[in-house]
Coordinates of C-alpha atoms and ligand atoms in Angstrom, one line a residue:
M639 CA -6.0 11.6 1.0
I640 CA -8.9 11.6 3.3
S641 CA -11.5 14.2 3.1
P642 CA -15.2 13.7 3.5
T643 CA -16.1 15.9 0.5
S644 CA -13.5 14.7 -2.0
P645 CA -15.5 13.0 -4.7
P646 CA -14.5 9.7 -5.8
P647 CA -12.8 9.2 -9.2
G648 CA -14.9 8.4 -12.1
K649 CA -18.7 8.3 -11.4
P650 CA -19.6 8.1 -7.6
S651 CA -21.2 4.6 -7.1
R652 CA -23.2 5.7 -4.2
M653 CA -26.1 3.4 -5.1
L654 CA -24.5 0.0 -5.7
I655 CA -21.2 -1.5 -5.7
P656 CA -20.8 -3.3 -8.9
I657 CA -19.8 -6.9 -8.3
R658 CA -18.1 -9.3 -10.9
I659 CA -17.6 -12.7 -9.8
R660 CA -16.1 -15.6 -11.7
L661 CA -18.5 -18.1 -12.9
S662 CA -16.2 -20.9 -12.0
T663 CA -16.0 -19.8 -8.4
F664 CA -19.7 -18.8 -8.0
L665 CA -21.1 -21.9 -9.7
P666 CA -20.0 -24.8 -7.4
P667 CA -21.4 -23.3 -4.1
L668 CA -24.4 -22.2 -5.9
V669 CA -25.1 -25.6 -7.5
F670 CA -24.5 -27.4 -4.1
F671 CA -27.1 -25.0 -2.5
V672 CA -29.5 -25.6 -5.1
I673 CA -29.1 -29.4 -5.0
L674 CA -29.8 -29.3 -1.1
L675 CA -33.0 -27.4 -1.9
V676 CA -34.0 -29.8 -4.7
V677 CA -33.4 -32.8 -2.6
A678 CA -35.3 -31.1 0.4
Y679 CA -38.2 -30.5 -1.9
A680 CA -38.2 -34.0 -3.5
Q681 CA -38.1 -35.6 -0.1
W682 CA -41.1 -33.5 1.0
A683 CA -42.9 -34.1 -2.2
F684 CA -42.5 -37.9 -2.4
F685 CA -42.2 -38.9 1.2
G686 CA -43.6 -36.0 3.2
L687 CA -41.9 -34.1 5.9
P688 CA -39.4 -36.1 7.9
A689 CA -40.3 -36.5 11.4
V690 CA -38.7 -34.2 13.8
P691 CA -38.1 -35.9 17.1
A692 CA -40.8 -34.6 19.6
S693 CA -39.0 -32.3 22.0
T694 CA -39.7 -33.0 25.6
H695 CA -41.6 -30.3 27.4
F696 CA -39.3 -29.1 30.2
T697 CA -39.9 -26.9 33.2
T698 CA -37.3 -25.5 35.3
K699 CA -38.1 -28.4 37.8
T700 CA -37.9 -31.2 35.2
A701 CA -35.1 -29.6 32.9
M702 CA -31.9 -31.7 32.6
Q703 CA -29.1 -29.2 33.3
P704 CA -28.2 -26.7 32.1
Y705 CA -30.8 -24.3 30.9
G706 CA -31.7 -20.6 30.6
F707 CA -29.9 -17.5 29.7
A708 CA -27.5 -16.3 32.6
A709 CA -26.6 -12.7 32.6
W710 CA -23.1 -13.6 31.2
I711 CA -24.6 -15.2 28.1
R712 CA -26.9 -12.2 27.5
I713 CA -24.1 -9.7 28.1
T714 CA -21.4 -11.5 25.8
H715 CA -24.1 -11.8 23.2
Y716 CA -24.9 -8.1 23.0
V717 CA -21.1 -7.1 23.2
N718 CA -20.3 -9.7 20.5
F719 CA -23.0 -8.2 18.2
L720 CA -21.7 -4.7 18.8
F721 CA -18.1 -5.5 17.9
L722 CA -19.2 -8.0 15.0
V723 CA -20.9 -5.1 13.4
L724 CA -18.0 -2.6 13.8
L725 CA -15.7 -5.5 12.4
I726 CA -17.8 -6.0 9.4
R727 CA -18.3 -2.3 8.6
S728 CA -14.6 -1.4 8.9
G729 CA -13.6 -4.8 7.0
V730 CA -15.7 -4.0 4.0
Q731 CA -14.0 -0.5 4.0
I732 CA -10.6 -2.1 4.1
L733 CA -11.6 -4.3 1.3
M734 CA -12.7 -1.5 -0.9
D735 CA -9.0 0.0 -0.9
H736 CA -8.1 -3.0 -3.1
P737 CA -11.5 -4.2 -4.2
R738 CA -10.3 -7.6 -5.7
L739 CA -9.9 -11.0 -4.1
Y740 CA -7.7 -13.7 -5.5
W741 CA -6.6 -17.3 -4.7
N742 CA -3.1 -16.5 -5.9
V743 CA -0.3 -14.5 -4.1
H744 CA 0.6 -12.6 -7.2
C745 CA -2.6 -10.4 -7.6
T746 CA -2.2 -10.3 -11.3
P747 CA -5.2 -8.3 -12.7
G748 CA -7.7 -10.4 -14.4
T749 CA -6.9 -13.6 -12.0
E750 CA -9.4 -12.2 -9.3
W751 CA -12.3 -14.5 -8.4
I752 CA -14.4 -11.7 -7.4
R753 CA -14.1 -7.7 -7.6
F754 CA -16.1 -5.0 -6.3
T755 CA -15.4 -2.5 -9.1
P756 CA -16.3 -2.1 -12.7
V757 CA -12.7 -1.2 -13.4
Q758 CA -10.6 -3.6 -15.6
V759 CA -7.0 -2.7 -14.8
P760 CA -5.6 -0.9 -18.1
M761 CA -2.3 -2.6 -19.2
D762 CA -1.4 0.3 -21.7
R763 CA -0.8 3.0 -19.1
L764 CA 0.4 3.3 -15.5
Y765 CA -2.5 2.4 -13.2
T766 CA -1.6 2.5 -9.4
A767 CA -3.1 0.4 -6.7
K768 CA -4.3 3.6 -4.9
E769 CA -6.3 4.6 -8.1
D770 CA -7.9 1.4 -7.9
A771 CA -9.6 2.2 -4.5
R772 CA -13.4 2.5 -4.4
Y773 CA -15.7 4.9 -2.7
L774 CA -17.9 3.5 0.0
T775 CA -21.1 5.1 1.4
P776 CA -20.5 5.8 5.2
W777 CA -23.9 3.8 5.8
I778 CA -21.9 0.7 5.1
G779 CA -18.3 1.5 5.5
L780 CA -16.7 2.7 8.7
P781 CA -15.6 5.5 8.2
G782 CA -17.2 5.5 4.6
G783 CA -15.5 7.5 1.8
R784 CA -12.5 6.5 -0.4
H785 CA -9.1 5.4 0.6
T786 CA -10.0 5.7 4.3
L787 CA -8.3 2.5 5.2
G788 CA -6.1 3.9 7.8
L789 CA -8.9 4.9 9.9
A790 CA -10.9 1.7 9.1
R791 CA -7.8 -0.5 10.3
H792 CA -7.8 1.4 13.6
W793 CA -11.5 0.5 14.1
H794 CA -10.9 -3.0 12.8
F795 CA -8.0 -3.8 15.1
V796 CA -9.5 -2.3 18.2
S797 CA -12.7 -4.0 17.6
A798 CA -11.0 -7.3 16.9
L799 CA -9.3 -6.9 20.3
F800 CA -12.4 -6.5 22.1
W801 CA -14.3 -9.1 20.1
V802 CA -11.7 -11.8 21.0
L803 CA -11.5 -10.8 24.6
N804 CA -15.4 -10.9 24.8
G805 CA -15.4 -14.3 23.0
T806 CA -12.6 -15.8 25.3
I807 CA -14.8 -14.7 28.3
Y808 CA -17.9 -16.4 26.8
V809 CA -16.2 -19.7 25.8
F810 CA -14.4 -19.8 29.2
L811 CA -17.8 -19.4 31.1
L812 CA -19.3 -21.9 28.7
F813 CA -17.1 -24.6 29.9
A814 CA -16.9 -23.4 33.4
T815 CA -20.8 -23.7 33.8
S816 CA -21.4 -26.7 31.6
H817 CA -23.5 -24.6 29.3
W818 CA -21.4 -26.0 26.6
R819 CA -23.8 -28.9 26.5
R820 CA -26.3 -26.6 25.0
I821 CA -24.5 -26.1 21.9
V822 CA -21.8 -28.8 21.6
P823 CA -23.5 -31.9 19.7
S824 CA -23.1 -35.0 21.8
S825 CA -24.2 -37.6 19.2
W826 CA -24.1 -38.2 15.4
R827 CA -27.8 -38.1 15.4
I828 CA -27.6 -34.4 15.2
F829 CA -27.0 -34.5 11.5
P830 CA -30.1 -36.5 10.2
E831 CA -32.1 -34.4 12.9
A832 CA -30.8 -31.1 11.5
W833 CA -31.4 -32.3 8.1
A834 CA -35.1 -32.9 8.9
V835 CA -35.3 -29.4 10.4
F836 CA -33.7 -28.2 7.1
V837 CA -36.5 -29.9 5.0
H838 CA -39.0 -28.0 7.0
Y839 CA -37.5 -24.8 6.6
A840 CA -36.5 -25.2 3.0
T841 CA -40.2 -26.1 2.1
F842 CA -41.6 -23.2 4.3
H843 CA -42.7 -25.2 7.2
L844 CA -42.1 -24.7 10.7
P845 CA -41.1 -27.8 12.6
P846 CA -42.4 -28.3 16.2
E847 CA -39.9 -26.0 18.0
P848 CA -38.5 -26.7 21.4
N849 CA -38.5 -24.0 23.8
G850 CA -35.0 -22.6 23.5
Y851 CA -35.0 -21.7 27.1
F852 CA -34.3 -25.4 27.7
Q853 CA -33.1 -26.9 24.3
Y854 CA -32.4 -25.9 20.9
N855 CA -33.4 -27.8 17.7
A856 CA -30.8 -29.8 16.0
L857 CA -30.1 -27.4 13.1
Q858 CA -29.8 -24.5 15.4
Q859 CA -27.5 -26.2 17.9
L860 CA -25.3 -27.2 14.8
S861 CA -25.2 -23.7 13.5
Y862 CA -24.5 -22.1 16.9
F863 CA -21.7 -24.7 17.4
A864 CA -20.2 -23.8 14.1
V865 CA -20.3 -20.1 14.6
V866 CA -18.4 -20.3 17.9
F867 CA -16.1 -23.2 17.2
I868 CA -15.6 -23.1 13.5
L869 CA -16.4 -19.6 12.0
S870 CA -14.8 -17.5 14.9
P871 CA -11.5 -19.3 15.0
L872 CA -11.3 -19.2 11.2
S873 CA -11.6 -15.5 11.2
I874 CA -9.1 -15.2 13.9
L875 CA -6.5 -17.5 12.0
T876 CA -7.2 -15.9 8.6
G877 CA -6.8 -12.2 9.7
P878 CA -3.1 -12.6 10.8
A879 CA -2.3 -14.3 7.6
M880 CA -2.1 -11.0 6.0
S881 CA 0.6 -9.6 8.3
P882 CA 4.2 -9.3 7.0
A883 CA 5.7 -9.6 10.4
L884 CA 3.9 -12.6 11.3
V885 CA 4.6 -14.6 8.2
N886 CA 8.2 -13.5 8.5
R887 CA 8.4 -14.5 12.2
F888 CA 6.9 -17.9 12.2
R889 CA 8.3 -20.0 9.4
W890 CA 5.9 -22.7 9.8
Y891 CA 3.1 -20.3 9.0
R892 CA 4.1 -20.2 5.4
R893 CA 4.0 -23.9 5.1
L894 CA 0.2 -24.1 6.1
P895 CA -1.9 -24.4 3.0
G896 CA -2.4 -20.9 1.8
N897 CA -0.9 -17.5 1.4
R898 CA -1.8 -13.9 1.9
Q899 CA -4.5 -13.9 -0.6
I900 CA -6.0 -17.1 0.3
G901 CA -6.1 -15.9 3.9
R902 CA -7.7 -12.6 2.7
S903 CA -10.3 -14.4 0.6
L904 CA -11.2 -16.8 3.4
H905 CA -11.4 -13.8 5.9
F906 CA -13.9 -12.3 3.5
L907 CA -15.8 -15.4 3.1
V908 CA -16.0 -15.7 6.8
L909 CA -17.5 -12.3 7.0
C910 CA -20.2 -13.4 4.4
A911 CA -20.9 -16.4 6.5
F912 CA -21.2 -14.2 9.6
V913 CA -23.7 -11.9 7.7
A914 CA -25.6 -15.0 6.4
F915 CA -25.9 -16.6 9.8
T916 CA -27.1 -13.3 11.3
L917 CA -29.8 -12.9 8.7
A918 CA -30.9 -16.4 9.2
H919 CA -30.8 -16.2 12.9
V920 CA -32.8 -12.9 13.1
T921 CA -35.4 -14.3 10.9
M922 CA -35.7 -17.6 13.0
V923 CA -35.8 -15.5 16.1
I924 CA -38.8 -13.6 14.6
V925 CA -40.8 -16.4 13.2
S926 CA -40.4 -18.8 16.0
G927 CA -42.0 -16.6 18.7
L928 CA -40.3 -13.1 18.9
A929 CA -41.6 -12.0 22.2
R930 CA -40.5 -15.1 24.2
N931 CA -37.2 -15.3 22.4
M932 CA -36.4 -11.7 23.2
N933 CA -37.2 -12.3 26.8
H934 CA -34.7 -15.1 26.8
I935 CA -31.7 -13.4 25.4
V936 CA -32.4 -9.9 26.6
I937 CA -33.6 -10.2 30.2
G938 CA -33.3 -14.0 30.7
T939 CA -37.0 -14.9 31.5
N940 CA -39.1 -17.6 30.0
V941 CA -42.4 -15.8 29.6
G942 CA -44.4 -14.3 26.7
A943 CA -44.7 -10.7 27.9
S944 CA -43.3 -8.0 25.8
I945 CA -40.7 -6.3 28.1
G946 CA -37.7 -8.1 26.6
M947 CA -38.7 -6.8 23.3
Y948 CA -38.7 -3.2 24.6
V949 CA -35.4 -3.5 26.2
G950 CA -34.1 -5.3 23.2
V951 CA -35.1 -2.6 20.7
T952 CA -33.6 0.0 23.1
G953 CA -30.4 -1.9 22.9
L954 CA -30.4 -2.1 19.1
V955 CA -31.0 1.7 19.1
I956 CA -28.0 2.2 21.3
L957 CA -26.1 0.0 18.9
F958 CA -27.1 2.1 16.0
M959 CA -26.3 5.3 17.7
A960 CA -22.9 4.0 18.6
N961 CA -22.2 3.2 15.0
I962 CA -23.3 6.8 14.0
M963 CA -21.0 8.1 16.7
A964 CA -18.2 6.0 15.4
N965 CA -18.5 7.5 11.8
W966 CA -18.9 11.0 13.3
A967 CA -15.9 10.6 15.6
T968 CA -13.9 9.3 12.8
W969 CA -14.5 12.2 10.5
L970 CA -14.1 14.8 13.1
F971 CA -11.2 13.7 15.1
P972 CA -9.3 11.2 12.8
R973 CA -6.0 12.0 14.7
A974 CA -7.5 10.9 18.0
I975 CA -8.7 7.8 16.5
Q976 CA -5.3 7.1 15.2
R977 CA -3.7 7.6 18.5
I978 CA -6.4 5.5 20.3
G979 CA -5.8 2.8 17.8
N980 CA -2.0 2.9 18.1
A981 CA -2.1 3.0 21.9
L982 CA -4.4 -0.1 22.2
V983 CA -2.9 -2.2 19.5
N984 CA 0.7 -1.5 19.5
P985 CA 1.3 -3.2 22.8
V986 CA -0.4 -6.3 21.4
I987 CA 1.7 -6.4 18.3
R988 CA 4.8 -5.9 20.4
L989 CA 3.9 -8.7 22.6
L990 CA 3.1 -11.2 19.7
L991 CA 5.6 -10.2 17.1
G992 CA 8.3 -8.5 19.2
G993 CA 11.9 -9.8 19.0
H994 CA 13.8 -10.9 16.1
A995 CA 11.8 -11.8 13.0
A996 CA 13.1 -14.7 10.9
R997 CA 13.9 -14.5 7.4
V998 CA 11.4 -15.9 5.0
E999 CA 12.6 -16.2 1.3
Y1000 CA 11.2 -17.5 -1.9
A1001 CA 12.3 -19.3 -5.1
Q1002 CA 13.1 -18.0 -8.3
A1003 CA 10.0 -19.8 -9.6
D1004 CA 7.7 -17.8 -7.2
I1005 CA 8.4 -14.5 -8.5
S1006 CA 5.3 -12.7 -9.7
P1007 CA 4.6 -12.1 -13.3
F1008 CA 2.8 -8.8 -12.5
F1009 CA 3.7 -6.2 -9.5
W1010 CA 1.3 -3.7 -8.7
V1011 CA 2.7 0.0 -8.7
N1012 CA 2.0 2.6 -6.0
G1013 CA 2.9 6.3 -5.6
K1014 CA 3.3 9.2 -7.7
K1015 CA 6.6 9.3 -9.8
P1016 CA 8.7 12.3 -9.0
T1017 CA 7.9 15.2 -11.1
S1018 CA 10.7 17.6 -10.1
E1019 CA 13.2 18.8 -12.5
R1020 CA 16.0 17.5 -10.5
W1021 CA 14.9 13.9 -10.5
N1022 CA 14.0 14.3 -14.2
A1023 CA 17.5 15.6 -15.1
L1024 CA 19.2 12.7 -12.9
A1025 CA 17.0 10.2 -14.7
A1026 CA 17.9 11.6 -18.0
G1027 CA 21.5 11.1 -17.1
G1028 CA 21.1 7.6 -16.0
F1029 CA 21.6 8.6 -12.3
K1030 CA 25.3 9.3 -13.0
D1031 CA 25.1 12.6 -10.9
Y1032 CA 22.9 11.2 -8.1
R1033 CA 24.2 11.6 -4.7
L1034 CA 22.5 10.1 -1.7
R1035 CA 23.0 12.1 1.2
I1036 CA 23.1 10.6 4.7
H1037 CA 23.0 13.0 7.6
G1038 CA 21.7 13.6 11.1
L1039 CA 22.9 11.6 14.2
V1040 CA 25.9 9.9 12.6
E1041 CA 29.6 10.0 13.3
N1042 CA 30.4 10.1 9.6
P1043 CA 27.9 11.9 7.3
V1044 CA 28.4 11.0 3.8
E1045 CA 27.2 11.7 0.1
L1046 CA 27.4 8.6 -2.0
S1047 CA 27.1 8.0 -5.7
L1048 CA 25.1 5.0 -6.9
D1049 CA 28.4 3.3 -8.0
Q1050 CA 29.7 3.7 -4.6
I1051 CA 26.8 2.2 -3.1
K1052 CA 26.9 -0.7 -5.5
A1053 CA 30.6 -1.2 -4.7
M1054 CA 29.8 -1.5 -1.0
G1055 CA 27.9 -4.7 -1.2
K1056 CA 25.0 -6.5 -2.8
K1057 CA 22.5 -8.8 -1.2
M1058 CA 19.9 -10.6 -3.2
Q1059 CA 16.5 -11.7 -1.7
I1060 CA 13.3 -13.1 -3.1
T1061 CA 10.4 -11.8 -0.8
L1062 CA 6.8 -11.2 -0.6
H1063 CA 5.6 -7.6 -0.5
H1064 CA 2.4 -6.9 1.6
C1065 CA 0.7 -3.6 0.6
I1066 CA -1.5 -2.2 3.5
Q1067 CA -4.2 -2.1 0.8
G1068 CA -4.4 -5.8 0.5
W1069 CA -2.4 -6.9 -2.6
S1070 CA 0.8 -8.6 -2.5
G1071 CA 3.6 -9.8 -4.9
I1072 CA 7.0 -11.7 -5.0
A1073 CA 10.0 -10.1 -6.5
E1074 CA 13.7 -10.5 -6.2
W1075 CA 15.5 -7.5 -4.8
G1076 CA 19.2 -6.8 -5.1
G1077 CA 20.8 -4.0 -3.0
L1078 CA 22.9 -2.8 -0.2
P1079 CA 21.9 -4.0 3.3
M1080 CA 21.2 -1.2 5.7
V1081 CA 23.5 -2.8 8.2
E1082 CA 26.5 -2.3 5.7
L1083 CA 25.5 1.4 5.2
M1084 CA 25.4 1.8 9.1
K1085 CA 28.9 0.5 9.4
L1086 CA 30.2 3.2 7.2
V1087 CA 28.1 6.2 8.7
R1088 CA 28.2 5.0 12.3
P1089 CA 25.0 6.1 13.9
L1090 CA 25.5 7.9 17.2
P1091 CA 24.1 6.4 20.5
G1092 CA 21.1 8.8 20.6
A1093 CA 19.8 7.7 17.1
N1094 CA 16.5 5.8 17.4
A1095 CA 15.0 6.4 14.1
V1096 CA 16.0 6.2 10.4
L1097 CA 14.3 8.5 8.1
F1098 CA 14.0 8.2 4.4
Y1099 CA 13.0 11.2 2.2
S1100 CA 11.8 10.7 -1.3
F1101 CA 12.1 12.7 -4.5
S1102 CA 8.4 12.3 -5.0
E1103 CA 5.2 13.8 -3.5
G1104 CA 2.5 11.9 -1.9
T1105 CA -1.0 11.6 -3.4
G1106 CA -2.1 14.7 -1.4
G1107 CA 1.0 16.8 -2.2
G1108 CA 4.0 17.5 -0.1
Q1109 CA 7.2 15.3 0.2
Y1110 CA 6.8 11.5 0.7
Y1111 CA 8.9 10.1 3.5
D1112 CA 8.8 7.4 6.2
S1113 CA 10.8 6.4 9.4
H1114 CA 11.9 3.0 10.7
T1115 CA 13.2 1.8 14.1
M1116 CA 16.9 1.1 14.2
E1117 CA 15.9 -2.5 14.9
N1118 CA 14.0 -2.9 11.8
M1119 CA 16.8 -1.3 9.9
R1120 CA 19.4 -3.8 11.6
H1121 CA 17.2 -6.7 10.2
P1122 CA 19.3 -8.5 7.6
Q1123 CA 16.6 -8.1 4.9
A1124 CA 16.5 -4.3 5.3
L1125 CA 17.9 -3.3 2.0
L1126 CA 18.6 -0.1 0.0
A1127 CA 17.5 -1.8 -3.1
Y1128 CA 18.9 -0.7 -6.6
E1129 CA 17.7 -4.0 -8.6
M1130 CA 14.4 -5.7 -9.1
N1131 CA 14.2 -9.1 -10.7
G1132 CA 17.7 -8.8 -12.0
Q1133 CA 17.3 -5.6 -13.8
P1134 CA 18.4 -2.0 -12.5
L1135 CA 15.3 -0.6 -10.5
N1136 CA 13.1 1.0 -13.1
E1137 CA 11.5 4.4 -12.9
V1138 CA 8.0 3.3 -11.5
H1139 CA 9.3 1.1 -8.8
G1140 CA 11.6 3.7 -7.3
A1141 CA 14.8 4.4 -9.3
P1142 CA 17.5 4.9 -8.4
L1143 CA 17.1 3.5 -4.9
R1144 CA 14.2 2.2 -2.7
L1145 CA 14.0 0.7 0.5
R1146 CA 13.0 -3.0 1.4
A1147 CA 11.9 -3.7 4.9
E1148 CA 10.2 -7.0 4.6
T1149 CA 8.8 -7.2 8.1
Q1150 CA 6.8 -4.1 7.4
L1151 CA 4.0 -3.2 5.2
G1152 CA 4.7 -1.6 1.8
F1153 CA 3.9 2.0 2.7
K1154 CA 7.1 2.0 4.8
M1155 CA 9.3 1.2 1.9
V1156 CA 10.1 4.6 0.5
K1157 CA 10.8 4.7 -3.3
W1158 CA 13.0 7.4 -5.2
I1159 CA 15.1 7.9 -2.1
E1160 CA 16.8 11.3 -1.9
A1161 CA 18.2 11.5 1.5
I1162 CA 18.5 9.3 4.6
E1163 CA 18.5 10.9 8.1
F1164 CA 19.4 9.3 11.5
A1165 CA 17.6 10.9 14.3
K1166 CA 16.3 10.7 17.9
D1167 CA 12.8 10.3 16.7
A1168 CA 10.6 11.3 13.7
K1169 CA 8.7 14.2 15.7
H1170 CA 10.6 17.0 14.1
V1171 CA 9.5 16.2 10.6
Y1172 CA 6.3 17.5 8.9
K1173 CA 3.3 16.6 11.1
G1174 CA 5.5 14.4 13.3
E1175 CA 3.6 11.1 13.1
G1176 CA 6.7 9.1 11.4
G1177 CA 5.8 9.2 7.9
Y1178 CA 3.6 10.7 5.0
A1179 CA 1.0 8.0 5.2
E1180 CA 0.9 8.3 9.0
D1181 CA 0.6 12.1 8.8
N1182 CA -1.9 12.3 6.1
E1183 CA -3.7 8.9 5.9
F1184 CA -3.7 8.2 9.7
F1185 CA -1.9 4.9 9.2
D1186 CA -0.6 2.9 12.1
S1187 CA 2.6 3.7 13.6
M1188 CA 3.7 0.1 13.7
A1189 CA 3.3 -1.4 10.2
D1190 CA 3.8 -5.0 11.2
I1191 CA 0.1 -6.3 10.6
Ligands
MTE2481 N1 8.0 7.8 -2.6 C1 6.9 6.9 -2.4 N2 7.4 5.8 -2.0 C2 6.4 4.8 -1.8 C3 5.0 5.1 -2.0 C4 4.7 6.5 -2.4 O1 3.6 6.8 -2.6 N3 5.6 7.3 -2.7 N4 4.0 4.2 -1.9 C5 4.4 3.0 -1.0 C6 3.5 1.8 -1.0 S1 1.9 2.2 -0.3 C7 3.8 0.6 -1.5 S2 2.7 -0.6 -1.3 C8 5.1 0.5 -2.2 C9 4.8 0.0 -3.5 O2 6.0 -0.4 -4.2 P1 5.9 -0.7 -5.8 O3 5.2 0.4 -6.6 O4 7.3 -1.0 -6.2 O5 5.1 -1.9 -5.8 O6 5.8 1.7 -2.4 C10 5.9 2.5 -1.2 N5 6.7 3.6 -1.3
MO2482 MO1 0.8 0.2 -0.1

């Protein structure tokens, strides 16, 4: 549960996040980069520095269109940086809730290509995914702390909306004004020319730099192009690859090369590329004439005075303060951040993912060898007694706004029907897994209890407690419960549902994130909404961990 003072489990790793990376993943890109450097050095040593085509000295009179830094370029550049920083900080925070990255969809411990935790998952005892979350300093993470991913997600999604909006405006104006000619290469010569510039940089030489007001050097143009037209679209495509509703809605999406974990890994690598670009970019801005460069991008003039630098530094201080404010506001007013996040993001989700979701199912051969566990097993005497008796005395109570309230035994539920489905589970923390579930479709149950017209929400109450104490529960829309894949599952991978995965009954709602799928179900209530229950946000995680109210992404 979120609390700024709660210490992380184990030793607080405030100083450094220990990183373990697989040599087999790390080596190829490293070797590639080293080869580039070696070739550049060899070329310099044996043939001297390659010629960089002399850049024409332009003036505003002789310039070939377009040139300069119009106000829209300067504004979108600044706004872009602001949201990029927020995206990176909240993104890293989300990552630390499941600090492991994989190329396979099963997330079997030991198969990760990189992990940001020293912990090796113990196989001799139950170790939940929530235990695995790491503490992150608020200097890096937004909002920092441990298991604050609910709030980090609000920042991430809201920032993503504004970042994409800002980027769209920029690209639109780029083409509307012909400024695209400044960053879109027009000839294959760009590659040998960019290489020549690289040989200079790699051997610590400065090539004759063109004045960026009129023209960029080849490597510069190529990297700006890559950031705008490759890196950014890639981050926009790989983000949604993690959404359960999206992969269920668009069947073709699953046929693309990749899966949730490849999407997640690429999303992280794109983040690394953005950070690397930013570092290189800032370094080059400094070494190639800081004052003039700052005048270009900050105030749009082409002079050597210091005014752009002062305004620019002021802009950076404002950006820094905005980040401090973001952390501060999140710790003081988490509920407000949650409300704002829901208000801005939910309409977009409804627009993009609303309507009927398709049904994606997997094959027997796809079933995961390992399936992470989340949540605290019930400790109540009642559940223990039921479990000891093989759930013979279990009765599922279904009440609230229904014509026919009932109490059903497990055998009665099994007799009412059984559907099997092999599906991909999406935990909000980032891990996934494929399993075969067998159970009673919610539609069948609704035929028996007959919800009244006023019923809009279905609440599932658990025998167990949430991580911070208090009953675990969650609610669903009627629409999601009418989905053919909404299941009261009593079987997993051909076996009766076991005690850690939610015996005797757990919910499957495949277009939703895992936290909505209540395990160890004690009772089901049909209601007008979920406002009358506990803190009224719709579920334990929504109440206490500030999770999103729409769990589609
Ligand atoms: N009662 C209860 N149900 C719960 C949870 C919990 O903490 N308590 N955790 C949820 C979360 S976050 C996930 S990802 C799934 C995990 O299901 P699994 O343990 O079968 O993998 O259960 C969900 N249902
Ligand atoms: Mo989860």
